[in-house]
Structures are given as structure tokens and as C-alpha cells.
Amino acid sequence: MKNKFYITTPIYYANAKPHIGHAYTSVAADILARWNNQQGKKTFLLMGTDEHGMKIQKKAEEKKKDPQQFVNEISEEFKGLCEKININYNGFIRTTDKKHEETVQKVLQLLYDRGFIYKGTYEGLYCVGCEQFKNESDLVDGKCPEHGIKPEKIKEESYLLKMKEVKSQILEKIKKQELEISPEKRRNEIISFLEKNELKDVSISRKNVSWGVPLPFDKKYTAYVWIDAFLNYLTGIGWNGSIEQFAFSELSEMKWWPPDIQLMGKDILRVHASIWLAILIYLDIELPKRIFAHGHILSNGKKMSKTLGNIIGVDEMIRRFGVDGTRYLLISAGTFGEDIDITMERMVEKYNSDLANGLGNLVSRTIKLASVSDFQFLISNKLPISDEKFSEKIENLRLSEALEYIWKVIREDNKYIEDNKPWELVKSDRKNFEKIMEKLAFDLFVISELLVPFMPETSKRIKKALENNESVILFKKAE
Ligand code: MSP
């Protein structure tokens, strides 16, 4: 299908409640989906929850809950997060959905029948936090740097997915930009990783993890959770495991395939750029067009994570800053692609300066000036707005720069009001007053239009206030 935009986020582990690290990926994906929608594309935003595996099995045991009941509850929390923060998703896939599980089994059988999976012995260091095998060189002081825990030594009879042979194909596709990995820095890291290391065959089975999809060709085992998880990107848009479904893709759900962007944190780029791509190549399915890896939200220098327990809650942010305030603060906190360190104090300060005093003040002053002077805002016919510089920033996922571009106008306009003192001109120089008001009103329409993907409700409120000449308090001061 032409003129479509399919975007995915990673599916979130259903092992604990969501935090703003998850909200970060989801808000960014939502912005990109809304932006493409605004450009006239048909969009599909997929998210979901990753519900199998050792980590979840252990957590459910700890909580003395049946794993299915446990993941049902957590999955609802993730859906709730999306709703709370105004994520307009089109599909929400759960890996415990029956259809998903059946497709995972079909795919495993297919890979086995085609000879890409074989039986062997696997030995390695396994980090349950990552649900991944680690190389010695990945560890810092013998511990996983992401989770601060010592990986377990595992040696077991296992089914393995061949990786060695497929490495050169993956590398070639990345180098030829058939699949774009960005930012550039991450692309280079992946290329150098693939060039320097041989890809070890991956164990795709688990013997002592009962909470998983049984291997269809050997029911004593369950599937490695990542294999199960990757397939969500296909099952989430209705794939049933049959390759024929792609044949008339224009007419089927597979019209969305391939993903235009797969968004993820940098911690999971490498598994995607190896195992996920290998699976697609083995299945003869087109690769995603682009993978973008963003940085992490840190809290006092450490990745915010459930395992480390240094979490700022989404509810708390929404309570203090509102939904759009939270979306703004997350995305404006730093370059998308780099790590960003956040603290509550800095967020309060930024909220007050950029939102309450910045945008909020500009809107309320402009409307107040209009209402005391009978000025009518008559510029909606100048829409839609298209601004190449702004578009280019979004297309390149420079999301904080796109916001900064809008906020430059907001700061300039606030200064313009102070410099020109329209409240004095309204009596002495009506012509000049109207000129000033027209510029302000036009800028506000542009601002509200550019804000659509980032702060959808605020955008609507500004437009409504302008249309009805109605004063509005967009953001109350935060403490
Ligand atoms: N279940 C796997 C993904 C499977 S996709 C086939 C997983 N889940 S996760 O819940 O641990 O992470 C999901 C996403 O949230 C990842 O992109 C991860 O980078 C992101 N974040 C989790 N904590 C984060 C921060 N503190 N900051 C920014 N993003 C972070 O990995």
C-alpha cells in the first residue's frame, strides 16, 4: 500500500508496572504516527505486552499469582498508560493471545523444517533481566551493566537458530541502506559489532521455563521469549504464519508490511539487528525500512528501570504537569537518540518557563488583547501549514529540535508583545495594533497546527480559544 505508515514500539515486559521510560518510547511513536497522519498517510501504530519467559514466571511466583492472571493485570496497566497519556494506538498485541501463540508455533515449525533450527548444546551466561545471553566482554565487573546483576551460567541441551551463515547478509543489507539504522552512531556501532564478531547460533528453547510457547517439534521445551516477542510485529497486524498471506498483501492485513519505522531503546537494538533480521531473512519476508534506537531516560545517571527501582511514575508526572505537559517534558528533555537525565526539579522549572509562562502566557495575553478590542481572528483559511524545516526535523526524528523550533517562535512573540506594547496602541494607533494582532494570531494558528502531533489536546484548546475569542488557562503553574 502506498502512502501508508506502519510504526511499532517494542512490546513491554509484563513483569511490573509501566514507568516513564516506557511512556517515552510510546509518546515518541505516537507523535510520529500522528504526524504522518496529519501528512495524509494511513497510519498504524502497534504496541503491546511481552508476557512469557523466565522473568515473568519468577515474578508471578514471587507474587503467588497464576502467571496468566498476573500478566492480565500488568497488561491492563500498560494499556491504561497508553490511554492516560493519549497514545492513539491502532493495535495492542499480547503475546499470550491464542492467535499469536499459534503463529509462533507455525513459524518455529517452518524454521525447523527449513533446517534453520537444529538440536545442540548451549552454554553461556544468561541475564534474566535482559532475557539474553551475554558475552564476557558485555559485562562490567562480572555484572550486566543494564541490570547490575551477575548473569547465570547455563548449560543445557537446546535447539539453536543458525546465525553464522546469515551474518553477511544482514551486514550487507545494513550497509546498502536496504534497512536504515539510525541514528548514525548506532548504525556504526552495529556495523562494527557485526564486522568484528562472529554471530553465535542462538538458543531458541528453554527447558526449565514452563511459562512460554511449547516448541511444536519437541514439547519438552518452550520457545525463547525473544523469538516469541519479535513475531508480535507480524501477528499484531494480523499475520497468521502463512507466507501466502503476503502474496496479495494489498488486499490483506499485510498491506501494512513492512514497518516504516521500528522504534526502540538502544538496549535492544542489537538483538533486533541480529536475531530479528535473521528470522525475517529465513522467512523471506521483507525487512523493516528503518530501525531507530533512542537513548535512555536516566535518573541521577542510571537507566530508570523496574529492576533498579529508581523510577519516576507516569501518574505523578500527569498529576503535576497534565497529559500534554508530560508529553512535552519527556520529548523536550534532550536529543532523541541520546541518553537524557531527568529530575523532578528540572522538569518543574522547564514546565513553568516553557509552558505556563511561555506558551500559556502567549495564548492568554493574545486572546485577552483581542477581547478587549473587538479584534476578530480571521485566519483559519491560511491552513494547512507546511514548513519544510520543521518537517525535516520530524522526518529525521529530531523531536526535541522540532519542539525547540516552535518554542523559538513562542519566545519571540512574547518579546514582540513586550516590545510593541499593543495594550497602549489599541487606543492610540488602531492600524498598527491590528497589524500586531494579525501577526500574533497567525503565529498562534501555526503553532497550534505544528503542535498537533506533540500536544494534541493543547492544540485543540488553542484553536478553540482563538475561534471563540475565549480566554483560556492552558497550564497552571507547577510547584
Ligand atoms: N520485551 C522487550 C522488548 C521486546 S520487542 C520484540 C523489552 N521490554 S522492556 O519493557 O524492558 O522495554 C521496552 C522498551 O522500553 C525498550 O525500548 C526500552 O529501551 C524502553 N525503556 C525501558 N526503560 C527505559 C528508560 N529508562 N528510558 C527509555 N526507554 C526505556 O525490552
mmCIF file of C-alpha atoms in Angstrom, residues 5-145:
data_model
loop_
_atom_site.group_PDB
_atom_site.id
_atom_site.type_symbol
_atom_site.label_atom_id
_atom_site.label_comp_id
_atom_site.label_asym_id
_atom_site.label_seq_id
_atom_site.Cartn_x
_atom_site.Cartn_y
_atom_site.Cartn_z
ATOM 1 C CA PHE A 5 2.942 4.464 7.675
ATOM 2 C CA TYR A 6 3.370 1.456 9.926
ATOM 3 C CA ILE A 7 5.225 2.091 13.160
ATOM 4 C CA THR A 8 5.998 -0.286 16.013
ATOM 5 C CA THR A 9 7.238 0.106 19.567
ATOM 6 C CA PRO A 10 8.825 -2.767 21.454
ATOM 7 C CA ILE A 11 6.335 -4.814 23.392
ATOM 8 C CA TYR A 12 6.788 -4.122 27.075
ATOM 9 C CA TYR A 13 7.638 -6.815 29.592
ATOM 10 C CA ALA A 14 4.587 -7.522 31.698
ATOM 11 C CA ASN A 15 6.666 -8.034 34.825
ATOM 12 C CA ALA A 16 5.935 -4.764 36.645
ATOM 13 C CA LYS A 17 4.002 -1.550 36.234
ATOM 14 C CA PRO A 18 4.975 0.884 33.487
ATOM 15 C CA HIS A 19 7.191 3.902 34.162
ATOM 16 C CA ILE A 20 8.163 6.952 32.188
ATOM 17 C CA GLY A 21 10.888 5.070 30.297
ATOM 18 C CA HIS A 22 8.062 3.162 28.608
ATOM 19 C CA ALA A 23 5.994 6.294 28.226
ATOM 20 C CA TYR A 24 8.967 7.838 26.420
ATOM 21 C CA THR A 25 9.052 5.228 23.620
ATOM 22 C CA SER A 26 5.268 5.273 23.355
ATOM 23 C CA VAL A 27 4.884 9.053 23.222
ATOM 24 C CA ALA A 28 7.579 9.331 20.565
ATOM 25 C CA ALA A 29 5.868 6.653 18.458
ATOM 26 C CA ASP A 30 2.512 8.349 18.908
ATOM 27 C CA ILE A 31 3.981 11.670 17.760
ATOM 28 C CA LEU A 32 5.362 10.059 14.612
ATOM 29 C CA ALA A 33 2.077 8.316 13.890
ATOM 30 C CA ARG A 34 0.049 11.500 14.395
ATOM 31 C CA TRP A 35 2.496 13.463 12.291
ATOM 32 C CA ASN A 36 2.248 11.020 9.384
ATOM 33 C CA ASN A 37 -1.490 11.017 9.740
ATOM 34 C CA GLN A 38 -1.509 14.793 9.556
ATOM 35 C CA GLN A 39 0.500 14.482 6.315
ATOM 36 C CA GLY A 40 -2.342 12.458 4.835
ATOM 37 C CA LYS A 41 -0.901 8.969 5.278
ATOM 38 C CA LYS A 42 -2.823 5.963 6.516
ATOM 39 C CA THR A 43 -1.131 5.040 9.750
ATOM 40 C CA PHE A 44 -0.921 2.017 12.002
ATOM 41 C CA LEU A 45 0.718 2.255 15.407
ATOM 42 C CA LEU A 46 1.317 -1.086 17.079
ATOM 43 C CA MET A 47 2.221 -1.650 20.688
ATOM 44 C CA GLY A 48 1.670 -4.411 23.188
ATOM 45 C CA THR A 49 2.990 -6.534 26.026
ATOM 46 C CA ASP A 50 5.613 -9.256 26.161
ATOM 47 C CA GLU A 51 4.133 -11.799 28.514
ATOM 48 C CA HIS A 52 6.170 -15.005 28.539
ATOM 49 C CA GLY A 53 9.540 -16.074 29.839
ATOM 50 C CA MET A 54 11.595 -16.711 32.918
ATOM 51 C CA LYS A 55 11.470 -13.152 34.251
ATOM 52 C CA ILE A 56 7.688 -13.111 34.287
ATOM 53 C CA GLN A 57 7.382 -16.678 35.542
ATOM 54 C CA LYS A 58 9.612 -15.782 38.511
ATOM 55 C CA LYS A 59 7.754 -12.556 39.249
ATOM 56 C CA ALA A 60 4.378 -14.304 39.218
ATOM 57 C CA GLU A 61 5.741 -16.992 41.556
ATOM 58 C CA GLU A 62 7.062 -14.324 43.916
ATOM 59 C CA LYS A 63 3.647 -12.668 43.975
ATOM 60 C CA LYS A 64 1.988 -16.067 44.400
ATOM 61 C CA LYS A 65 -0.141 -15.439 41.368
ATOM 62 C CA ASP A 66 -1.095 -17.557 38.433
ATOM 63 C CA PRO A 67 1.093 -16.218 35.584
ATOM 64 C CA GLN A 68 -1.847 -15.635 33.259
ATOM 65 C CA GLN A 69 -3.716 -13.649 35.864
ATOM 66 C CA PHE A 70 -0.515 -11.755 36.676
ATOM 67 C CA VAL A 71 0.128 -10.732 33.057
ATOM 68 C CA ASN A 72 -3.539 -9.874 32.536
ATOM 69 C CA GLU A 73 -3.280 -7.305 35.279
ATOM 70 C CA ILE A 74 0.017 -5.824 34.125
ATOM 71 C CA SER A 75 -1.037 -5.735 30.501
ATOM 72 C CA GLU A 76 -4.080 -3.699 31.532
ATOM 73 C CA GLU A 77 -1.723 -1.276 33.265
ATOM 74 C CA PHE A 78 0.223 -0.785 30.044
ATOM 75 C CA LYS A 79 -2.961 -0.239 28.068
ATOM 76 C CA GLY A 80 -4.017 2.179 30.777
ATOM 77 C CA LEU A 81 -0.729 4.031 30.421
ATOM 78 C CA CYS A 82 -1.376 4.494 26.707
ATOM 79 C CA GLU A 83 -4.819 5.854 27.373
ATOM 80 C CA LYS A 84 -3.683 8.114 30.187
ATOM 81 C CA ILE A 85 -1.046 9.700 28.075
ATOM 82 C CA ASN A 86 -3.193 9.930 24.961
ATOM 83 C CA ILE A 87 -1.480 7.359 22.786
ATOM 84 C CA ASN A 88 -3.602 6.715 19.762
ATOM 85 C CA TYR A 89 -2.599 3.126 19.076
ATOM 86 C CA ASN A 90 -4.267 1.043 16.380
ATOM 87 C CA GLY A 91 -3.303 -2.364 17.668
ATOM 88 C CA PHE A 92 -2.302 -3.721 21.048
ATOM 89 C CA ILE A 93 -0.821 -7.187 20.835
ATOM 90 C CA ARG A 94 -0.386 -9.543 23.763
ATOM 91 C CA THR A 95 1.935 -12.497 23.344
ATOM 92 C CA THR A 96 -0.456 -14.682 25.316
ATOM 93 C CA ASP A 97 -3.148 -14.125 22.648
ATOM 94 C CA LYS A 98 -4.034 -17.563 21.302
ATOM 95 C CA LYS A 99 -3.596 -16.494 17.684
ATOM 96 C CA HIS A 100 -0.159 -15.103 18.394
ATOM 97 C CA GLU A 101 0.908 -18.309 20.145
ATOM 98 C CA GLU A 102 -0.329 -20.441 17.246
ATOM 99 C CA THR A 103 1.612 -18.319 14.775
ATOM 100 C CA VAL A 104 4.774 -18.582 16.858
ATOM 101 C CA GLN A 105 4.451 -22.356 16.687
ATOM 102 C CA LYS A 106 3.879 -22.294 12.928
ATOM 103 C CA VAL A 107 6.975 -20.178 12.418
ATOM 104 C CA LEU A 108 9.134 -22.368 14.638
ATOM 105 C CA GLN A 109 7.995 -25.427 12.711
ATOM 106 C CA LEU A 110 8.736 -23.713 9.418
ATOM 107 C CA LEU A 111 12.238 -22.691 10.532
ATOM 108 C CA TYR A 112 12.840 -26.220 11.807
ATOM 109 C CA ASP A 113 11.588 -27.804 8.581
ATOM 110 C CA ARG A 114 13.762 -25.488 6.518
ATOM 111 C CA GLY A 115 16.801 -26.546 8.559
ATOM 112 C CA PHE A 116 17.481 -23.227 10.251
ATOM 113 C CA ILE A 117 16.883 -24.721 13.696
ATOM 114 C CA TYR A 118 18.896 -27.745 14.918
ATOM 115 C CA LYS A 119 19.474 -29.566 18.184
ATOM 116 C CA GLY A 120 22.719 -28.974 20.089
ATOM 117 C CA THR A 121 24.090 -27.906 23.429
ATOM 118 C CA TYR A 122 24.137 -24.359 24.584
ATOM 119 C CA GLU A 123 26.426 -22.916 27.168
ATOM 120 C CA GLY A 124 26.512 -19.296 28.161
ATOM 121 C CA LEU A 125 25.950 -16.523 30.659
ATOM 122 C CA TYR A 126 22.306 -15.600 30.904
ATOM 123 C CA CYS A 127 20.949 -12.312 32.287
ATOM 124 C CA VAL A 128 17.345 -12.786 33.343
ATOM 125 C CA GLY A 129 16.864 -9.002 33.464
ATOM 126 C CA CYS A 130 17.605 -8.766 29.727
ATOM 127 C CA GLU A 131 16.352 -12.289 28.964
ATOM 128 C CA GLN A 132 19.527 -12.540 26.892
ATOM 129 C CA PHE A 133 22.797 -14.413 26.760
ATOM 130 C CA LYS A 134 25.780 -12.165 27.356
ATOM 131 C CA ASN A 135 29.402 -12.293 26.219
ATOM 132 C CA GLU A 136 32.112 -11.851 28.862
ATOM 133 C CA SER A 137 33.006 -8.607 27.086
ATOM 134 C CA ASP A 138 29.477 -7.222 27.682
ATOM 135 C CA LEU A 139 29.896 -7.411 31.458
ATOM 136 C CA VAL A 140 31.218 -4.802 33.835
ATOM 137 C CA ASP A 141 32.836 -6.291 36.950
ATOM 138 C CA GLY A 142 31.215 -9.577 36.036
ATOM 139 C CA LYS A 143 27.738 -7.988 36.097
ATOM 140 C CA CYS A 144 25.234 -6.997 33.445
ATOM 141 C CA PRO A 145 25.612 -3.211 33.096
#
